[in-house]
């Protein structure tokens, strides 16, 4: 925990980045279900990319 000396705003941003990284890592390893069609899989990938873009805009 090297960021304990930082102010609350910066600590929040660093923790938010950490959470986003974990979510994206999970979504990257999300397997394609055998029942899921390619169109549904592309929708999930599109939603993941939109989520990443919105997180980057927030920062």
JSON list of N, CA and C in Angstrom, two decimals:
[
{"chain": "A", "resi": 1, "resn": "UNK", "atom": "N", "xyz": [0.84, -1.19, 0.00]},
{"chain": "A", "resi": 1, "resn": "UNK", "atom": "CA", "xyz": [0.00, 0.00, 0.00]},
{"chain": "A", "resi": 1, "resn": "UNK", "atom": "C", "xyz": [0.89, 1.25, 0.00]},
{"chain": "A", "resi": 2, "resn": "UNK", "atom": "N", "xyz": [1.47, 1.51, -1.14]},
{"chain": "A", "resi": 2, "resn": "UNK", "atom": "CA", "xyz": [2.37, 2.64, -1.24]},
{"chain": "A", "resi": 2, "resn": "UNK", "atom": "C", "xyz": [1.64, 3.97, -1.34]},
{"chain": "A", "resi": 3, "resn": "UNK", "atom": "N", "xyz": [0.33, 3.95, -1.55]},
{"chain": "A", "resi": 3, "resn": "UNK", "atom": "CA", "xyz": [-0.40, 5.20, -1.79]},
{"chain": "A", "resi": 3, "resn": "UNK", "atom": "C", "xyz": [-1.13, 5.69, -0.55]},
{"chain": "A", "resi": 4, "resn": "UNK", "atom": "N", "xyz": [-0.77, 5.23, 0.64]},
{"chain": "A", "resi": 4, "resn": "UNK", "atom": "CA", "xyz": [-1.46, 5.66, 1.85]},
{"chain": "A", "resi": 4, "resn": "UNK", "atom": "C", "xyz": [-1.23, 7.14, 2.14]},
{"chain": "A", "resi": 5, "resn": "UNK", "atom": "N", "xyz": [-0.11, 7.68, 1.67]},
{"chain": "A", "resi": 5, "resn": "UNK", "atom": "CA", "xyz": [0.19, 9.08, 1.93]},
{"chain": "A", "resi": 5, "resn": "UNK", "atom": "C", "xyz": [-0.54, 10.03, 0.97]},
{"chain": "A", "resi": 6, "resn": "UNK", "atom": "N", "xyz": [-1.15, 9.50, -0.07]},
{"chain": "A", "resi": 6, "resn": "UNK", "atom": "CA", "xyz": [-1.83, 10.35, -1.04]},
{"chain": "A", "resi": 6, "resn": "UNK", "atom": "C", "xyz": [-3.16, 10.86, -0.48]},
{"chain": "A", "resi": 7, "resn": "UNK", "atom": "N", "xyz": [-3.64, 11.92, -1.07]},
{"chain": "A", "resi": 7, "resn": "UNK", "atom": "CA", "xyz": [-4.92, 12.47, -0.64]},
{"chain": "A", "resi": 7, "resn": "UNK", "atom": "C", "xyz": [-6.05, 11.54, -1.07]},
{"chain": "A", "resi": 8, "resn": "UNK", "atom": "N", "xyz": [-7.22, 11.77, -0.53]},
{"chain": "A", "resi": 8, "resn": "UNK", "atom": "CA", "xyz": [-8.36, 10.90, -0.79]},
{"chain": "A", "resi": 8, "resn": "UNK", "atom": "C", "xyz": [-8.73, 10.81, -2.25]},
{"chain": "A", "resi": 9, "resn": "UNK", "atom": "N", "xyz": [-8.63, 11.92, -2.97]},
{"chain": "A", "resi": 9, "resn": "UNK", "atom": "CA", "xyz": [-9.00, 11.94, -4.40]},
{"chain": "A", "resi": 9, "resn": "UNK", "atom": "C", "xyz": [-8.10, 11.00, -5.20]},
{"chain": "A", "resi": 10, "resn": "UNK", "atom": "N", "xyz": [-6.81, 11.10, -5.00]},
{"chain": "A", "resi": 10, "resn": "UNK", "atom": "CA", "xyz": [-5.89, 10.27, -5.76]},
{"chain": "A", "resi": 10, "resn": "UNK", "atom": "C", "xyz": [-5.97, 8.82, -5.33]},
{"chain": "A", "resi": 11, "resn": "UNK", "atom": "N", "xyz": [-6.18, 8.58, -4.05]},
{"chain": "A", "resi": 11, "resn": "UNK", "atom": "CA", "xyz": [-6.33, 7.22, -3.55]},
{"chain": "A", "resi": 11, "resn": "UNK", "atom": "C", "xyz": [-7.56, 6.57, -4.19]},
{"chain": "A", "resi": 12, "resn": "UNK", "atom": "N", "xyz": [-8.65, 7.33, -4.31]},
{"chain": "A", "resi": 12, "resn": "UNK", "atom": "CA", "xyz": [-9.86, 6.82, -4.94]},
{"chain": "A", "resi": 12, "resn": "UNK", "atom": "C", "xyz": [-9.61, 6.47, -6.40]},
{"chain": "A", "resi": 13, "resn": "UNK", "atom": "N", "xyz": [-8.90, 7.32, -7.12]},
{"chain": "A", "resi": 13, "resn": "UNK", "atom": "CA", "xyz": [-8.61, 7.08, -8.53]},
{"chain": "A", "resi": 13, "resn": "UNK", "atom": "C", "xyz": [-7.76, 5.83, -8.70]},
{"chain": "A", "resi": 14, "resn": "UNK", "atom": "N", "xyz": [-6.76, 5.65, -7.85]},
{"chain": "A", "resi": 14, "resn": "UNK", "atom": "CA", "xyz": [-5.90, 4.46, -7.94]},
{"chain": "A", "resi": 14, "resn": "UNK", "atom": "C", "xyz": [-6.70, 3.20, -7.64]},
{"chain": "A", "resi": 15, "resn": "UNK", "atom": "N", "xyz": [-7.58, 3.26, -6.65]},
{"chain": "A", "resi": 15, "resn": "UNK", "atom": "CA", "xyz": [-8.40, 2.08, -6.34]},
{"chain": "A", "resi": 15, "resn": "UNK", "atom": "C", "xyz": [-9.39, 1.81, -7.47]},
{"chain": "A", "resi": 16, "resn": "UNK", "atom": "N", "xyz": [-9.93, 2.85, -8.09]},
{"chain": "A", "resi": 16, "resn": "UNK", "atom": "CA", "xyz": [-10.85, 2.67, -9.21]},
{"chain": "A", "resi": 16, "resn": "UNK", "atom": "C", "xyz": [-10.15, 2.00, -10.38]},
{"chain": "A", "resi": 17, "resn": "UNK", "atom": "N", "xyz": [-8.94, 2.43, -10.66]},
{"chain": "A", "resi": 17, "resn": "UNK", "atom": "CA", "xyz": [-8.16, 1.81, -11.74]},
{"chain": "A", "resi": 17, "resn": "UNK", "atom": "C", "xyz": [-7.92, 0.33, -11.44]},
{"chain": "A", "resi": 18, "resn": "UNK", "atom": "N", "xyz": [-7.62, 0.02, -10.19]},
{"chain": "A", "resi": 18, "resn": "UNK", "atom": "CA", "xyz": [-7.40, -1.37, -9.80]},
{"chain": "A", "resi": 18, "resn": "UNK", "atom": "C", "xyz": [-8.65, -2.22, -10.01]},
{"chain": "A", "resi": 19, "resn": "UNK", "atom": "N", "xyz": [-9.80, -1.68, -9.63]},
{"chain": "A", "resi": 19, "resn": "UNK", "atom": "CA", "xyz": [-11.06, -2.41, -9.81]},
{"chain": "A", "resi": 19, "resn": "UNK", "atom": "C", "xyz": [-11.36, -2.61, -11.29]},
{"chain": "A", "resi": 20, "resn": "UNK", "atom": "N", "xyz": [-11.15, -1.58, -12.09]},
{"chain": "A", "resi": 20, "resn": "UNK", "atom": "CA", "xyz": [-11.40, -1.69, -13.53]},
{"chain": "A", "resi": 20, "resn": "UNK", "atom": "C", "xyz": [-10.47, -2.74, -14.15]},
{"chain": "A", "resi": 21, "resn": "UNK", "atom": "N", "xyz": [-9.21, -2.77, -13.72]},
{"chain": "A", "resi": 21, "resn": "UNK", "atom": "CA", "xyz": [-8.28, -3.77, -14.24]},
{"chain": "A", "resi": 21, "resn": "UNK", "atom": "C", "xyz": [-8.76, -5.18, -13.93]},
{"chain": "A", "resi": 22, "resn": "UNK", "atom": "N", "xyz": [-9.24, -5.39, -12.70]},
{"chain": "A", "resi": 22, "resn": "UNK", "atom": "CA", "xyz": [-9.72, -6.72, -12.32]},
{"chain": "A", "resi": 22, "resn": "UNK", "atom": "C", "xyz": [-10.95, -7.11, -13.13]},
{"chain": "A", "resi": 23, "resn": "UNK", "atom": "N", "xyz": [-11.87, -6.18, -13.32]},
{"chain": "A", "resi": 23, "resn": "UNK", "atom": "CA", "xyz": [-13.07, -6.48, -14.10]},
{"chain": "A", "resi": 23, "resn": "UNK", "atom": "C", "xyz": [-12.70, -6.82, -15.54]},
{"chain": "A", "resi": 24, "resn": "UNK", "atom": "N", "xyz": [-11.81, -6.04, -16.13]},
{"chain": "A", "resi": 24, "resn": "UNK", "atom": "CA", "xyz": [-11.41, -6.29, -17.51]},
{"chain": "A", "resi": 24, "resn": "UNK", "atom": "C", "xyz": [-10.65, -7.60, -17.64]},
{"chain": "A", "resi": 25, "resn": "UNK", "atom": "N", "xyz": [-9.83, -7.93, -16.63]},
{"chain": "A", "resi": 25, "resn": "UNK", "atom": "CA", "xyz": [-9.12, -9.20, -16.66]},
{"chain": "A", "resi": 25, "resn": "UNK", "atom": "C", "xyz": [-10.11, -10.36, -16.62]},
{"chain": "A", "resi": 26, "resn": "UNK", "atom": "N", "xyz": [-11.14, -10.23, -15.79]},
{"chain": "A", "resi": 26, "resn": "UNK", "atom": "CA", "xyz": [-12.16, -11.28, -15.72]},
{"chain": "A", "resi": 26, "resn": "UNK", "atom": "C", "xyz": [-12.91, -11.38, -17.05]},
{"chain": "A", "resi": 27, "resn": "UNK", "atom": "N", "xyz": [-13.27, -10.26, -17.62]},
{"chain": "A", "resi": 27, "resn": "UNK", "atom": "CA", "xyz": [-14.03, -10.27, -18.87]},
{"chain": "A", "resi": 27, "resn": "UNK", "atom": "C", "xyz": [-13.20, -10.79, -20.03]},
{"chain": "A", "resi": 28, "resn": "UNK", "atom": "N", "xyz": [-11.89, -10.56, -19.98]},
{"chain": "A", "resi": 28, "resn": "UNK", "atom": "CA", "xyz": [-11.01, -11.04, -21.04]},
{"chain": "A", "resi": 28, "resn": "UNK", "atom": "C", "xyz": [-10.95, -12.57, -21.04]},
{"chain": "A", "resi": 29, "resn": "UNK", "atom": "N", "xyz": [-11.00, -13.17, -19.84]},
{"chain": "A", "resi": 29, "resn": "UNK", "atom": "CA", "xyz": [-10.90, -14.61, -19.74]},
{"chain": "A", "resi": 29, "resn": "UNK", "atom": "C", "xyz": [-12.26, -15.29, -19.77]},
{"chain": "A", "resi": 30, "resn": "UNK", "atom": "N", "xyz": [-13.31, -14.52, -19.98]},
{"chain": "A", "resi": 30, "resn": "UNK", "atom": "CA", "xyz": [-14.66, -15.07, -20.03]},
{"chain": "A", "resi": 30, "resn": "UNK", "atom": "C", "xyz": [-14.79, -16.01, -21.23]},
{"chain": "A", "resi": 31, "resn": "UNK", "atom": "N", "xyz": [-15.07, -17.30, -20.97]},
{"chain": "A", "resi": 31, "resn": "UNK", "atom": "CA", "xyz": [-15.14, -18.24, -22.09]},
{"chain": "A", "resi": 31, "resn": "UNK", "atom": "C", "xyz": [-16.43, -18.07, -22.87]},
{"chain": "A", "resi": 32, "resn": "UNK", "atom": "N", "xyz": [-16.37, -18.42, -24.12]},
{"chain": "A", "resi": 32, "resn": "UNK", "atom": "CA", "xyz": [-17.57, -18.39, -24.95]},
{"chain": "A", "resi": 32, "resn": "UNK", "atom": "C", "xyz": [-18.39, -19.63, -24.65]},
{"chain": "A", "resi": 33, "resn": "UNK", "atom": "N", "xyz": [-19.60, -19.45, -24.23]},
{"chain": "A", "resi": 33, "resn": "UNK", "atom": "CA", "xyz": [-20.48, -20.57, -23.91]},
{"chain": "A", "resi": 33, "resn": "UNK", "atom": "C", "xyz": [-20.88, -21.28, -25.20]},
{"chain": "A", "resi": 34, "resn": "UNK", "atom": "N", "xyz": [-21.01, -22.60, -25.11]},
{"chain": "A", "resi": 34, "resn": "UNK", "atom": "CA", "xyz": [-21.36, -23.36, -26.31]},
{"chain": "A", "resi": 34, "resn": "UNK", "atom": "C", "xyz": [-22.77, -23.03, -26.81]},
{"chain": "A", "resi": 35, "resn": "UNK", "atom": "N", "xyz": [-23.64, -22.59, -25.89]},
{"chain": "A", "resi": 35, "resn": "UNK", "atom": "CA", "xyz": [-25.00, -22.23, -26.29]},
{"chain": "A", "resi": 35, "resn": "UNK", "atom": "C", "xyz": [-25.08, -20.80, -26.84]},
{"chain": "A", "resi": 36, "resn": "UNK", "atom": "N", "xyz": [-24.03, -20.06, -26.63]},
{"chain": "A", "resi": 36, "resn": "UNK", "atom": "CA", "xyz": [-24.02, -18.65, -27.04]},
{"chain": "A", "resi": 36, "resn": "UNK", "atom": "C", "xyz": [-23.65, -18.54, -28.51]},
{"chain": "A", "resi": 37, "resn": "UNK", "atom": "N", "xyz": [-24.40, -17.79, -29.24]},
{"chain": "A", "resi": 37, "resn": "UNK", "atom": "CA", "xyz": [-24.10, -17.59, -30.65]},
{"chain": "A", "resi": 37, "resn": "UNK", "atom": "C", "xyz": [-23.00, -16.55, -30.83]},
{"chain": "A", "resi": 38, "resn": "UNK", "atom": "N", "xyz": [-22.47, -16.48, -32.02]},
{"chain": "A", "resi": 38, "resn": "UNK", "atom": "CA", "xyz": [-21.39, -15.53, -32.28]},
{"chain": "A", "resi": 38, "resn": "UNK", "atom": "C", "xyz": [-21.89, -14.09, -32.15]},
{"chain": "A", "resi": 39, "resn": "UNK", "atom": "N", "xyz": [-23.13, -13.84, -32.53]},
{"chain": "A", "resi": 39, "resn": "UNK", "atom": "CA", "xyz": [-23.68, -12.49, -32.41]},
{"chain": "A", "resi": 39, "resn": "UNK", "atom": "C", "xyz": [-23.73, -12.06, -30.94]},
{"chain": "A", "resi": 40, "resn": "UNK", "atom": "N", "xyz": [-24.17, -12.97, -30.04]},
{"chain": "A", "resi": 40, "resn": "UNK", "atom": "CA", "xyz": [-24.22, -12.64, -28.61]},
{"chain": "A", "resi": 40, "resn": "UNK", "atom": "C", "xyz": [-22.82, -12.39, -28.07]},
{"chain": "A", "resi": 41, "resn": "UNK", "atom": "N", "xyz": [-21.85, -13.20, -28.53]},
{"chain": "A", "resi": 41, "resn": "UNK", "atom": "CA", "xyz": [-20.48, -13.03, -28.07]},
{"chain": "A", "resi": 41, "resn": "UNK", "atom": "C", "xyz": [-19.93, -11.67, -28.52]},
{"chain": "A", "resi": 42, "resn": "UNK", "atom": "N", "xyz": [-20.25, -11.27, -29.73]},
{"chain": "A", "resi": 42, "resn": "UNK", "atom": "CA", "xyz": [-19.81, -9.96, -30.22]},
{"chain": "A", "resi": 42, "resn": "UNK", "atom": "C", "xyz": [-20.46, -8.83, -29.43]},
{"chain": "A", "resi": 43, "resn": "UNK", "atom": "N", "xyz": [-21.70, -9.02, -29.01]},
{"chain": "A", "resi": 43, "resn": "UNK", "atom": "CA", "xyz": [-22.37, -8.01, -28.17]},
{"chain": "A", "resi": 43, "resn": "UNK", "atom": "C", "xyz": [-21.66, -7.86, -26.83]},
{"chain": "A", "resi": 44, "resn": "UNK", "atom": "N", "xyz": [-21.23, -8.99, -26.26]},
{"chain": "A", "resi": 44, "resn": "UNK", "atom": "CA", "xyz": [-20.50, -8.93, -24.98]},
{"chain": "A", "resi": 44, "resn": "UNK", "atom": "C", "xyz": [-19.18, -8.20, -25.17]},
{"chain": "A", "resi": 45, "resn": "UNK", "atom": "N", "xyz": [-18.47, -8.51, -26.25]},
{"chain": "A", "resi": 45, "resn": "UNK", "atom": "CA", "xyz": [-17.20, -7.82, -26.51]},
{"chain": "A", "resi": 45, "resn": "UNK", "atom": "C", "xyz": [-17.42, -6.33, -26.72]},
{"chain": "A", "resi": 46, "resn": "UNK", "atom": "N", "xyz": [-18.50, -5.98, -27.41]},
{"chain": "A", "resi": 46, "resn": "UNK", "atom": "CA", "xyz": [-18.82, -4.57, -27.65]},
{"chain": "A", "resi": 46, "resn": "UNK", "atom": "C", "xyz": [-19.13, -3.86, -26.33]},
{"chain": "A", "resi": 47, "resn": "UNK", "atom": "N", "xyz": [-19.88, -4.52, -25.46]},
{"chain": "A", "resi": 47, "resn": "UNK", "atom": "CA", "xyz": [-20.19, -3.94, -24.15]},
{"chain": "A", "resi": 47, "resn": "UNK", "atom": "C", "xyz": [-18.93, -3.77, -23.32]},
{"chain": "A", "resi": 48, "resn": "UNK", "atom": "N", "xyz": [-18.01, -4.74, -23.41]},
{"chain": "A", "resi": 48, "resn": "UNK", "atom": "CA", "xyz": [-16.74, -4.63, -22.68]},
{"chain": "A", "resi": 48, "resn": "UNK", "atom": "C", "xyz": [-15.94, -3.43, -23.16]},
{"chain": "A", "resi": 49, "resn": "UNK", "atom": "N", "xyz": [-15.89, -3.25, -24.47]},
{"chain": "A", "resi": 49, "resn": "UNK", "atom": "CA", "xyz": [-15.14, -2.12, -25.02]},
{"chain": "A", "resi": 49, "resn": "UNK", "atom": "C", "xyz": [-15.79, -0.79, -24.65]},
{"chain": "A", "resi": 50, "resn": "UNK", "atom": "N", "xyz": [-17.12, -0.74, -24.64]},
{"chain": "A", "resi": 50, "resn": "UNK", "atom": "CA", "xyz": [-17.81, 0.49, -24.23]},
{"chain": "A", "resi": 50, "resn": "UNK", "atom": "C", "xyz": [-17.55, 0.79, -22.76]},
{"chain": "A", "resi": 51, "resn": "UNK", "atom": "N", "xyz": [-17.51, -0.24, -21.93]},
{"chain": "A", "resi": 51, "resn": "UNK", "atom": "CA", "xyz": [-17.22, -0.06, -20.51]},
{"chain": "A", "resi": 51, "resn": "UNK", "atom": "C", "xyz": [-15.82, 0.50, -20.33]},
{"chain": "A", "resi": 52, "resn": "UNK", "atom": "N", "xyz": [-14.87, -0.06, -21.04]},
{"chain": "A", "resi": 52, "resn": "UNK", "atom": "CA", "xyz": [-13.49, 0.42, -20.94]},
{"chain": "A", "resi": 52, "resn": "UNK", "atom": "C", "xyz": [-13.40, 1.88, -21.39]},
{"chain": "A", "resi": 53, "resn": "UNK", "atom": "N", "xyz": [-14.06, 2.22, -22.47]},
{"chain": "A", "resi": 53, "resn": "UNK", "atom": "CA", "xyz": [-14.02, 3.59, -22.97]},
{"chain": "A", "resi": 53, "resn": "UNK", "atom": "C", "xyz": [-14.64, 4.56, -21.97]},
{"chain": "A", "resi": 54, "resn": "UNK", "atom": "N", "xyz": [-15.75, 4.16, -21.34]},
{"chain": "A", "resi": 54, "resn": "UNK", "atom": "CA", "xyz": [-16.38, 5.05, -20.36]},
{"chain": "A", "resi": 54, "resn": "UNK", "atom": "C", "xyz": [-15.50, 5.22, -19.13]},
{"chain": "A", "resi": 55, "resn": "UNK", "atom": "N", "xyz": [-14.79, 4.17, -18.73]},
{"chain": "A", "resi": 55, "resn": "UNK", "atom": "CA", "xyz": [-13.88, 4.29, -17.59]},
{"chain": "A", "resi": 55, "resn": "UNK", "atom": "C", "xyz": [-12.72, 5.22, -17.91]},
{"chain": "A", "resi": 56, "resn": "UNK", "atom": "N", "xyz": [-12.20, 5.12, -19.12]},
{"chain": "A", "resi": 56, "resn": "UNK", "atom": "CA", "xyz": [-11.10, 6.00, -19.50]},
{"chain": "A", "resi": 56, "resn": "UNK", "atom": "C", "xyz": [-11.56, 7.45, -19.59]},
{"chain": "A", "resi": 57, "resn": "UNK", "atom": "N", "xyz": [-12.78, 7.67, -20.05]},
{"chain": "A", "resi": 57, "resn": "UNK", "atom": "CA", "xyz": [-13.29, 9.04, -20.11]},
{"chain": "A", "resi": 57, "resn": "UNK", "atom": "C", "xyz": [-13.50, 9.61, -18.72]},
{"chain": "A", "resi": 58, "resn": "UNK", "atom": "N", "xyz": [-13.88, 8.75, -17.77]},
{"chain": "A", "resi": 58, "resn": "UNK", "atom": "CA", "xyz": [-14.08, 9.19, -16.40]},
{"chain": "A", "resi": 58, "resn": "UNK", "atom": "C", "xyz": [-12.79, 9.69, -15.79]},
{"chain": "A", "resi": 59, "resn": "UNK", "atom": "N", "xyz": [-11.67, 9.02, -16.12]},
{"chain": "A", "resi": 59, "resn": "UNK", "atom": "CA", "xyz": [-10.38, 9.42, -15.57]},
{"chain": "A", "resi": 59, "resn": "UNK", "atom": "C", "xyz": [-9.86, 10.61, -16.34]}
]
